[in-house]
PDB file of C-alpha atoms and ligand atoms in Angstrom:
ATOM      1  CA  MET A 243     -67.563  40.519  72.604  1.00  0.00           C
ATOM      2  CA  ILE A 244     -65.267  37.228  72.733  1.00  0.00           C
ATOM      3  CA  HIS A 245     -66.587  34.340  70.781  1.00  0.00           C
ATOM      4  CA  ALA A 246     -64.423  31.096  70.545  1.00  0.00           C
ATOM      5  CA  LEU A 247     -66.316  28.560  68.388  1.00  0.00           C
ATOM      6  CA  GLY A 248     -64.843  25.244  68.509  1.00  0.00           C
ATOM      7  CA  VAL A 249     -61.346  26.243  69.245  1.00  0.00           C
ATOM      8  CA  GLY A 250     -58.853  23.404  69.331  1.00  0.00           C
ATOM      9  CA  VAL A 251     -55.126  22.774  69.068  1.00  0.00           C
ATOM     10  CA  ARG A 252     -53.227  19.912  68.031  1.00  0.00           C
ATOM     11  CA  ALA A 253     -49.613  19.540  67.423  1.00  0.00           C
ATOM     12  CA  GLY A 254     -47.486  16.415  66.154  1.00  0.00           C
ATOM     13  CA  GLY A 255     -50.395  14.233  66.570  1.00  0.00           C
ATOM     14  CA  GLU A 256     -51.277  15.312  70.170  1.00  0.00           C
ATOM     15  CA  VAL A 257     -54.394  17.135  71.282  1.00  0.00           C
ATOM     16  CA  LEU A 258     -53.049  20.383  73.370  1.00  0.00           C
ATOM     17  CA  LEU A 259     -56.480  21.760  73.491  1.00  0.00           C
ATOM     18  CA  ALA A 260     -59.697  19.765  72.840  1.00  0.00           C
ATOM     19  CA  PRO A 261     -62.359  22.048  70.991  1.00  0.00           C
ATOM     20  CA  VAL A 262     -63.857  24.860  73.321  1.00  0.00           C
ATOM     21  CA  THR A 263     -66.872  27.098  72.403  1.00  0.00           C
ATOM     22  CA  LEU A 264     -67.156  30.137  74.969  1.00  0.00           C
ATOM     23  CA  HIS A 265     -68.845  33.315  74.518  1.00  0.00           C
ATOM     24  CA  VAL A 266     -67.871  36.368  76.805  1.00  0.00           C
ATOM     25  CA  PRO A 267     -70.117  39.511  76.402  1.00  0.00           C
ATOM     26  CA  ALA A 268     -68.984  42.909  77.549  1.00  0.00           C
ATOM     27  CA  GLY A 269     -68.522  43.533  81.242  1.00  0.00           C
ATOM     28  CA  HIS A 270     -68.498  39.697  81.708  1.00  0.00           C
ATOM     29  CA  VAL A 271     -65.624  38.020  83.763  1.00  0.00           C
ATOM     30  CA  VAL A 272     -65.104  34.453  82.837  1.00  0.00           C
ATOM     31  CA  ALA A 273     -62.824  31.982  84.948  1.00  0.00           C
ATOM     32  CA  VAL A 274     -61.220  29.275  82.954  1.00  0.00           C
ATOM     33  CA  SER A 275     -60.364  26.531  85.256  1.00  0.00           C
ATOM     34  CA  GLY A 276     -58.868  23.023  84.883  1.00  0.00           C
ATOM     35  CA  PRO A 277     -55.708  21.049  85.831  1.00  0.00           C
ATOM     36  CA  SER A 278     -52.211  21.806  84.821  1.00  0.00           C
ATOM     37  CA  GLY A 279     -51.772  20.818  81.147  1.00  0.00           C
ATOM     38  CA  SER A 280     -55.344  20.832  80.169  1.00  0.00           C
ATOM     39  CA  GLY A 281     -54.743  23.813  77.699  1.00  0.00           C
ATOM     40  CA  LYS A 282     -55.662  26.780  79.410  1.00  0.00           C
ATOM     41  CA  SER A 283     -52.664  28.917  78.396  1.00  0.00           C
ATOM     42  CA  THR A 284     -53.160  27.368  74.774  1.00  0.00           C
ATOM     43  CA  LEU A 285     -56.674  28.769  74.747  1.00  0.00           C
ATOM     44  CA  LEU A 286     -55.476  32.203  75.695  1.00  0.00           C
ATOM     45  CA  LYS A 287     -52.934  32.247  73.225  1.00  0.00           C
ATOM     46  CA  CYS A 288     -55.514  31.503  70.538  1.00  0.00           C
ATOM     47  CA  LEU A 289     -57.825  34.245  71.881  1.00  0.00           C
ATOM     48  CA  ALA A 290     -54.960  36.692  72.100  1.00  0.00           C
ATOM     49  CA  GLY A 291     -53.912  35.975  68.421  1.00  0.00           C
ATOM     50  CA  HIS A 292     -50.516  34.508  69.549  1.00  0.00           C
ATOM     51  CA  LEU A 293     -51.175  30.698  68.512  1.00  0.00           C
ATOM     52  CA  ARG A 294     -53.173  29.818  65.407  1.00  0.00           C
ATOM     53  CA  PRO A 295     -55.849  27.127  66.292  1.00  0.00           C
ATOM     54  CA  SER A 296     -55.992  23.864  64.304  1.00  0.00           C
ATOM     55  CA  GLU A 297     -59.792  24.366  64.122  1.00  0.00           C
ATOM     56  CA  GLY A 298     -62.559  26.552  65.180  1.00  0.00           C
ATOM     57  CA  GLU A 299     -62.720  30.436  64.793  1.00  0.00           C
ATOM     58  CA  VAL A 300     -61.828  33.351  67.333  1.00  0.00           C
ATOM     59  CA  ARG A 301     -64.239  36.484  67.040  1.00  0.00           C
ATOM     60  CA  ILE A 302     -63.526  39.540  68.958  1.00  0.00           C
ATOM     61  CA  GLY A 303     -66.044  42.390  68.592  1.00  0.00           C
ATOM     62  CA  GLY A 304     -67.196  40.760  65.468  1.00  0.00           C
ATOM     63  CA  GLN A 305     -63.670  40.229  63.932  1.00  0.00           C
ATOM     64  CA  ASP A 306     -62.502  36.938  62.976  1.00  0.00           C
ATOM     65  CA  ILE A 307     -59.177  37.536  64.115  1.00  0.00           C
ATOM     66  CA  TRP A 308     -57.293  34.516  62.519  1.00  0.00           C
ATOM     67  CA  ALA A 309     -58.469  35.811  59.121  1.00  0.00           C
ATOM     68  CA  LEU A 310     -56.427  38.946  59.498  1.00  0.00           C
ATOM     69  CA  SER A 311     -52.889  39.173  58.238  1.00  0.00           C
ATOM     70  CA  GLU A 312     -50.015  38.806  60.975  1.00  0.00           C
ATOM     71  CA  GLY A 313     -49.469  42.599  61.018  1.00  0.00           C
ATOM     72  CA  ARG A 314     -53.165  43.513  61.146  1.00  0.00           C
ATOM     73  CA  ARG A 315     -53.478  40.958  63.733  1.00  0.00           C
ATOM     74  CA  ALA A 316     -50.873  42.601  65.838  1.00  0.00           C
ATOM     75  CA  ALA A 317     -52.335  46.014  65.585  1.00  0.00           C
ATOM     76  CA  PHE A 318     -55.745  44.647  66.472  1.00  0.00           C
ATOM     77  CA  ARG A 319     -54.307  43.191  69.555  1.00  0.00           C
ATOM     78  CA  ARG A 320     -52.483  46.323  70.638  1.00  0.00           C
ATOM     79  CA  ALA A 321     -55.936  48.207  70.059  1.00  0.00           C
ATOM     80  CA  GLN A 322     -58.283  45.849  71.670  1.00  0.00           C
ATOM     81  CA  VAL A 323     -56.541  43.272  73.952  1.00  0.00           C
ATOM     82  CA  GLY A 324     -55.094  43.948  77.416  1.00  0.00           C
ATOM     83  CA  GLN A 325     -53.130  41.005  78.788  1.00  0.00           C
ATOM     84  CA  VAL A 326     -52.014  39.911  82.231  1.00  0.00           C
ATOM     85  CA  PHE A 327     -49.492  37.078  82.845  1.00  0.00           C
ATOM     86  CA  GLN A 328     -48.348  35.007  85.664  1.00  0.00           C
ATOM     87  CA  GLU A 329     -45.397  37.197  86.283  1.00  0.00           C
ATOM     88  CA  SER A 330     -45.659  40.630  85.631  1.00  0.00           C
ATOM     89  CA  ASP A 331     -43.789  41.722  82.471  1.00  0.00           C
ATOM     90  CA  LEU A 332     -42.989  45.240  83.256  1.00  0.00           C
ATOM     91  CA  LEU A 333     -39.864  46.672  81.407  1.00  0.00           C
ATOM     92  CA  GLU A 334     -36.861  47.071  83.921  1.00  0.00           C
ATOM     93  CA  GLU A 335     -35.479  49.866  81.708  1.00  0.00           C
ATOM     94  CA  LEU A 336     -38.431  52.026  82.435  1.00  0.00           C
ATOM     95  CA  THR A 337     -39.914  53.521  85.815  1.00  0.00           C
ATOM     96  CA  VAL A 338     -43.387  52.194  86.993  1.00  0.00           C
ATOM     97  CA  ALA A 339     -44.990  55.234  85.681  1.00  0.00           C
ATOM     98  CA  GLU A 340     -43.400  55.064  82.504  1.00  0.00           C
ATOM     99  CA  ASN A 341     -44.548  51.230  81.943  1.00  0.00           C
ATOM    100  CA  VAL A 342     -47.998  52.408  82.742  1.00  0.00           C
ATOM    101  CA  ALA A 343     -47.674  55.418  80.265  1.00  0.00           C
ATOM    102  CA  LEU A 344     -46.757  52.778  77.292  1.00  0.00           C
ATOM    103  CA  PRO A 345     -50.231  51.967  76.019  1.00  0.00           C
ATOM    104  CA  PHE A 346     -50.953  55.692  75.933  1.00  0.00           C
ATOM    105  CA  LEU A 347     -48.009  56.395  74.003  1.00  0.00           C
ATOM    106  CA  PHE A 348     -48.680  53.429  71.708  1.00  0.00           C
ATOM    107  CA  ASN A 349     -52.207  55.151  71.353  1.00  0.00           C
ATOM    108  CA  GLY A 350     -50.670  58.399  70.121  1.00  0.00           C
ATOM    109  CA  LEU A 351     -50.796  60.454  73.150  1.00  0.00           C
ATOM    110  CA  GLY A 352     -48.107  62.952  73.974  1.00  0.00           C
ATOM    111  CA  ARG A 353     -45.408  62.172  76.746  1.00  0.00           C
ATOM    112  CA  THR A 354     -46.592  64.804  79.316  1.00  0.00           C
ATOM    113  CA  GLU A 355     -50.387  63.766  78.752  1.00  0.00           C
ATOM    114  CA  ALA A 356     -49.289  59.967  78.840  1.00  0.00           C
ATOM    115  CA  MET A 357     -47.287  60.418  82.091  1.00  0.00           C
ATOM    116  CA  GLU A 358     -50.201  62.411  83.569  1.00  0.00           C
ATOM    117  CA  ARG A 359     -52.591  59.519  82.684  1.00  0.00           C
ATOM    118  CA  ALA A 360     -50.452  57.017  83.952  1.00  0.00           C
ATOM    119  CA  GLU A 361     -49.936  58.775  87.415  1.00  0.00           C
ATOM    120  CA  ALA A 362     -53.817  58.952  87.611  1.00  0.00           C
ATOM    121  CA  VAL A 363     -54.060  55.206  87.036  1.00  0.00           C
ATOM    122  CA  LEU A 364     -51.429  54.324  89.573  1.00  0.00           C
ATOM    123  CA  ALA A 365     -53.594  56.491  92.231  1.00  0.00           C
ATOM    124  CA  ASP A 366     -56.525  54.308  91.265  1.00  0.00           C
ATOM    125  CA  VAL A 367     -54.704  51.258  92.376  1.00  0.00           C
ATOM    126  CA  ASP A 368     -53.096  52.816  95.307  1.00  0.00           C
ATOM    127  CA  CYS A 369     -49.508  52.519  93.731  1.00  0.00           C
ATOM    128  CA  HIS A 370     -48.869  56.235  93.346  1.00  0.00           C
ATOM    129  CA  ARG A 371     -46.015  56.157  95.762  1.00  0.00           C
ATOM    130  CA  LEU A 372     -44.300  53.655  93.412  1.00  0.00           C
ATOM    131  CA  ALA A 373     -44.276  55.918  90.082  1.00  0.00           C
ATOM    132  CA  ASP A 374     -40.713  56.695  89.991  1.00  0.00           C
ATOM    133  CA  ARG A 375     -39.346  53.300  91.158  1.00  0.00           C
ATOM    134  CA  ARG A 376     -37.983  50.540  88.959  1.00  0.00           C
ATOM    135  CA  PRO A 377     -39.967  47.326  88.580  1.00  0.00           C
ATOM    136  CA  SER A 378     -37.305  45.115  90.254  1.00  0.00           C
ATOM    137  CA  THR A 379     -37.799  47.176  93.415  1.00  0.00           C
ATOM    138  CA  LEU A 380     -41.521  46.403  93.919  1.00  0.00           C
ATOM    139  CA  SER A 381     -42.835  43.293  95.580  1.00  0.00           C
ATOM    140  CA  VAL A 382     -44.453  40.674  93.404  1.00  0.00           C
ATOM    141  CA  GLY A 383     -47.842  41.763  94.590  1.00  0.00           C
ATOM    142  CA  GLN A 384     -47.160  45.423  93.814  1.00  0.00           C
ATOM    143  CA  ALA A 385     -45.749  44.549  90.585  1.00  0.00           C
ATOM    144  CA  GLN A 386     -48.811  42.605  89.477  1.00  0.00           C
ATOM    145  CA  ARG A 387     -51.251  45.379  90.723  1.00  0.00           C
ATOM    146  CA  VAL A 388     -49.257  47.820  88.203  1.00  0.00           C
ATOM    147  CA  ALA A 389     -49.249  45.169  85.427  1.00  0.00           C
ATOM    148  CA  VAL A 390     -52.922  44.805  85.962  1.00  0.00           C
ATOM    149  CA  ALA A 391     -53.765  48.723  86.055  1.00  0.00           C
ATOM    150  CA  ARG A 392     -51.593  49.059  82.653  1.00  0.00           C
ATOM    151  CA  ALA A 393     -53.425  46.119  80.904  1.00  0.00           C
ATOM    152  CA  CYS A 394     -56.875  47.592  81.801  1.00  0.00           C
ATOM    153  CA  ILE A 395     -56.400  51.146  80.729  1.00  0.00           C
ATOM    154  CA  THR A 396     -55.913  50.394  77.038  1.00  0.00           C
ATOM    155  CA  GLN A 397     -58.697  51.564  74.667  1.00  0.00           C
ATOM    156  CA  GLY A 398     -59.472  47.788  74.255  1.00  0.00           C
ATOM    157  CA  ARG A 399     -62.530  45.949  75.125  1.00  0.00           C
ATOM    158  CA  VAL A 400     -61.019  42.702  75.946  1.00  0.00           C
ATOM    159  CA  LEU A 401     -58.689  41.422  79.015  1.00  0.00           C
ATOM    160  CA  LEU A 402     -57.025  38.081  78.954  1.00  0.00           C
ATOM    161  CA  ALA A 403     -55.174  36.844  82.430  1.00  0.00           C
ATOM    162  CA  ASP A 404     -53.199  33.817  82.581  1.00  0.00           C
ATOM    163  CA  GLU A 405     -52.797  32.727  85.910  1.00  0.00           C
ATOM    164  CA  PRO A 406     -52.421  36.233  87.149  1.00  0.00           C
ATOM    165  CA  THR A 407     -52.329  35.341  91.076  1.00  0.00           C
ATOM    166  CA  ALA A 408     -50.446  32.273  90.905  1.00  0.00           C
ATOM    167  CA  SER A 409     -47.143  33.878  92.201  1.00  0.00           C
ATOM    168  CA  LEU A 410     -48.914  35.644  94.746  1.00  0.00           C
ATOM    169  CA  ASP A 411     -49.440  34.792  98.633  1.00  0.00           C
ATOM    170  CA  ARG A 412     -53.216  34.546  99.579  1.00  0.00           C
ATOM    171  CA  ALA A 413     -53.601  38.238 100.638  1.00  0.00           C
ATOM    172  CA  ASN A 414     -52.041  39.451  97.412  1.00  0.00           C
ATOM    173  CA  ALA A 415     -53.746  36.973  95.224  1.00  0.00           C
ATOM    174  CA  MET A 416     -57.106  38.208  96.606  1.00  0.00           C
ATOM    175  CA  ARG A 417     -56.131  41.798  96.008  1.00  0.00           C
ATOM    176  CA  VAL A 418     -55.081  41.432  92.590  1.00  0.00           C
ATOM    177  CA  GLY A 419     -58.017  39.267  91.826  1.00  0.00           C
ATOM    178  CA  ARG A 420     -60.358  41.748  93.145  1.00  0.00           C
ATOM    179  CA  LEU A 421     -58.700  44.489  91.595  1.00  0.00           C
ATOM    180  CA  LEU A 422     -58.828  42.690  87.998  1.00  0.00           C
ATOM    181  CA  VAL A 423     -62.447  42.051  88.147  1.00  0.00           C
ATOM    182  CA  GLU A 424     -63.485  45.373  89.582  1.00  0.00           C
ATOM    183  CA  LEU A 425     -61.490  47.174  86.808  1.00  0.00           C
ATOM    184  CA  ALA A 426     -62.935  44.879  84.051  1.00  0.00           C
ATOM    185  CA  ARG A 427     -66.384  45.425  85.332  1.00  0.00           C
ATOM    186  CA  ALA A 428     -66.002  49.247  85.678  1.00  0.00           C
ATOM    187  CA  ARG A 429     -64.627  49.469  82.088  1.00  0.00           C
ATOM    188  CA  GLY A 430     -67.109  47.015  80.638  1.00  0.00           C
ATOM    189  CA  LEU A 431     -64.434  44.755  79.459  1.00  0.00           C
ATOM    190  CA  ALA A 432     -65.164  41.271  78.469  1.00  0.00           C
ATOM    191  CA  MET A 433     -62.564  39.163  80.650  1.00  0.00           C
ATOM    192  CA  VAL A 434     -61.145  35.737  80.601  1.00  0.00           C
ATOM    193  CA  VAL A 435     -58.863  34.706  83.416  1.00  0.00           C
ATOM    194  CA  THR A 436     -57.362  31.255  83.824  1.00  0.00           C
ATOM    195  CA  THR A 437     -56.773  30.018  87.411  1.00  0.00           C
ATOM    196  CA  HIS A 438     -56.485  27.249  89.656  1.00  0.00           C
ATOM    197  CA  ASP A 439     -57.626  29.146  92.509  1.00  0.00           C
ATOM    198  CA  PRO A 440     -61.450  28.502  93.767  1.00  0.00           C
ATOM    199  CA  ALA A 441     -61.246  31.905  95.737  1.00  0.00           C
ATOM    200  CA  VAL A 442     -60.391  33.720  92.404  1.00  0.00           C
ATOM    201  CA  VAL A 443     -63.018  31.618  90.433  1.00  0.00           C
ATOM    202  CA  ALA A 444     -65.536  32.891  93.087  1.00  0.00           C
ATOM    203  CA  LEU A 445     -64.815  36.513  92.205  1.00  0.00           C
ATOM    204  CA  CYS A 446     -65.879  35.836  88.444  1.00  0.00           C
ATOM    205  CA  ASP A 447     -69.396  35.598  86.992  1.00  0.00           C
ATOM    206  CA  GLN A 448     -69.066  32.393  85.415  1.00  0.00           C
ATOM    207  CA  GLU A 449     -66.581  29.365  85.657  1.00  0.00           C
ATOM    208  CA  PHE A 450     -65.671  27.435  82.394  1.00  0.00           C
ATOM    209  CA  PRO A 451     -64.042  24.227  83.454  1.00  0.00           C
ATOM    210  CA  ILE A 452     -61.613  22.874  80.897  1.00  0.00           C
ATOM    211  CA  MET A 453     -61.710  19.021  80.933  1.00  0.00           C
ATOM    212  CA  VAL A 454     -58.336  16.923  80.660  1.00  0.00           C
ATOM    213  CA  ARG A 455     -57.705  16.237  77.105  1.00  0.00           C
ATOM    214  CA  SER A 456     -59.804  13.756  75.647  1.00  0.00           C
ATOM    215  CA  GLY A 457     -57.071  12.253  73.807  1.00  0.00           C
ATOM    216  CA  LEU A 458     -58.693  12.549  70.258  1.00  0.00           C
TER     217      LEU A 458
HETATM  218  N1  LIG B 692     -45.180  25.004  72.377  1.00  0.00           N
HETATM  219  C1  LIG B 692     -45.635  23.855  72.842  1.00  0.00           C
HETATM  220  N2  LIG B 692     -45.334  22.771  72.062  1.00  0.00           N
HETATM  221  C2  LIG B 692     -45.935  21.465  72.579  1.00  0.00           C
HETATM  222  N3  LIG B 692     -46.741  21.254  73.351  1.00  0.00           N
HETATM  223  C3  LIG B 692     -47.151  22.250  74.216  1.00  0.00           C
HETATM  224  C4  LIG B 692     -46.636  23.654  73.962  1.00  0.00           C
HETATM  225  N4  LIG B 692     -46.974  24.493  74.980  1.00  0.00           N
HETATM  226  C5  LIG B 692     -47.890  23.580  75.656  1.00  0.00           C
HETATM  227  N5  LIG B 692     -47.875  22.287  75.148  1.00  0.00           N
HETATM  228  C6  LIG B 692     -48.362  21.191  75.747  1.00  0.00           C
HETATM  229  O1  LIG B 692     -50.050  21.690  75.571  1.00  0.00           O
HETATM  230  C7  LIG B 692     -50.622  21.126  76.823  1.00  0.00           C
HETATM  231  C8  LIG B 692     -51.521  22.269  77.253  1.00  0.00           C
HETATM  232  O2  LIG B 692     -50.493  23.011  77.824  1.00  0.00           O
HETATM  233  P1  LIG B 692     -50.901  24.545  78.525  1.00  0.00           P
HETATM  234  O3  LIG B 692     -51.829  25.358  77.580  1.00  0.00           O
HETATM  235  O4  LIG B 692     -49.817  25.098  79.067  1.00  0.00           O
HETATM  236  O5  LIG B 692     -51.789  23.928  79.880  1.00  0.00           O
HETATM  237  P2  LIG B 692     -52.338  24.636  81.021  1.00  0.00           P
HETATM  238  O6  LIG B 692     -52.165  26.126  80.870  1.00  0.00           O
HETATM  239  O7  LIG B 692     -53.823  24.471  81.301  1.00  0.00           O
HETATM  240  O8  LIG B 692     -51.421  24.191  82.100  1.00  0.00           O
HETATM  241  C9  LIG B 692     -49.594  20.331  77.691  1.00  0.00           C
HETATM  242  O9  LIG B 692     -49.659  19.243  77.489  1.00  0.00           O
HETATM  243  C10 LIG B 692     -48.335  21.025  77.293  1.00  0.00           C
HETATM  244  O10 LIG B 692     -47.409  20.073  77.567  1.00  0.00           O
HETATM  245 MG1  LIG B 693     -50.964  27.576  82.002  1.00  0.00          MG
END
């Protein structure tokens, strides 16, 4: 589903990411590990279509995403790629349920149906009591569970998570980590998660360690 073929990034004569080849089939969860500065976030940005690699190719579901125009790449990302970041990126102007409904609205559902589905998703992740709250009133663990749920409900087949548990305490890190992996498996998503945390790595199907830059 996700194929990164020799994907590398250089800028100003520096190697930000030494070339990486990675294959992630549907339903498979890969943990990208490595020290800070090794290029984990840079790799995810290349996979998500946010940062053009200086070399190599990114294929998602057979599509070479960097061969698309910028507009088509953005549309492809909206349709295919769920993303989770270190800090949950819920919109403060919206309630929790409205935040979760957004992907459904983008996909063309009417408001009533989108809100009903959002409430069902929140119930699935034990957050239905939070539906009418504003994101800033949630704990970081609750906010990250909502962000994970939202990322998993798109019609897409791919989930990219950049250190999604790094801001959480141990108990919440494990809860969010398990939720991510369970949702990805249940939905048959191809998932790449970056993490420093061996306990999160242990939840995944495979570890892909990125070595410190080789200084090419
Ligand atoms: N926008 C940027 N411009 C220049 N260098 C950057 C930029 N973003 C990240 N870097 C550098 O790229 C390298 C890899 O960073 P990053 O992918 O964030 O690593 P990680 O996520 O593994 O901590 C680091 O040396 C970092 O300083
Ligand atoms: Mg990073």
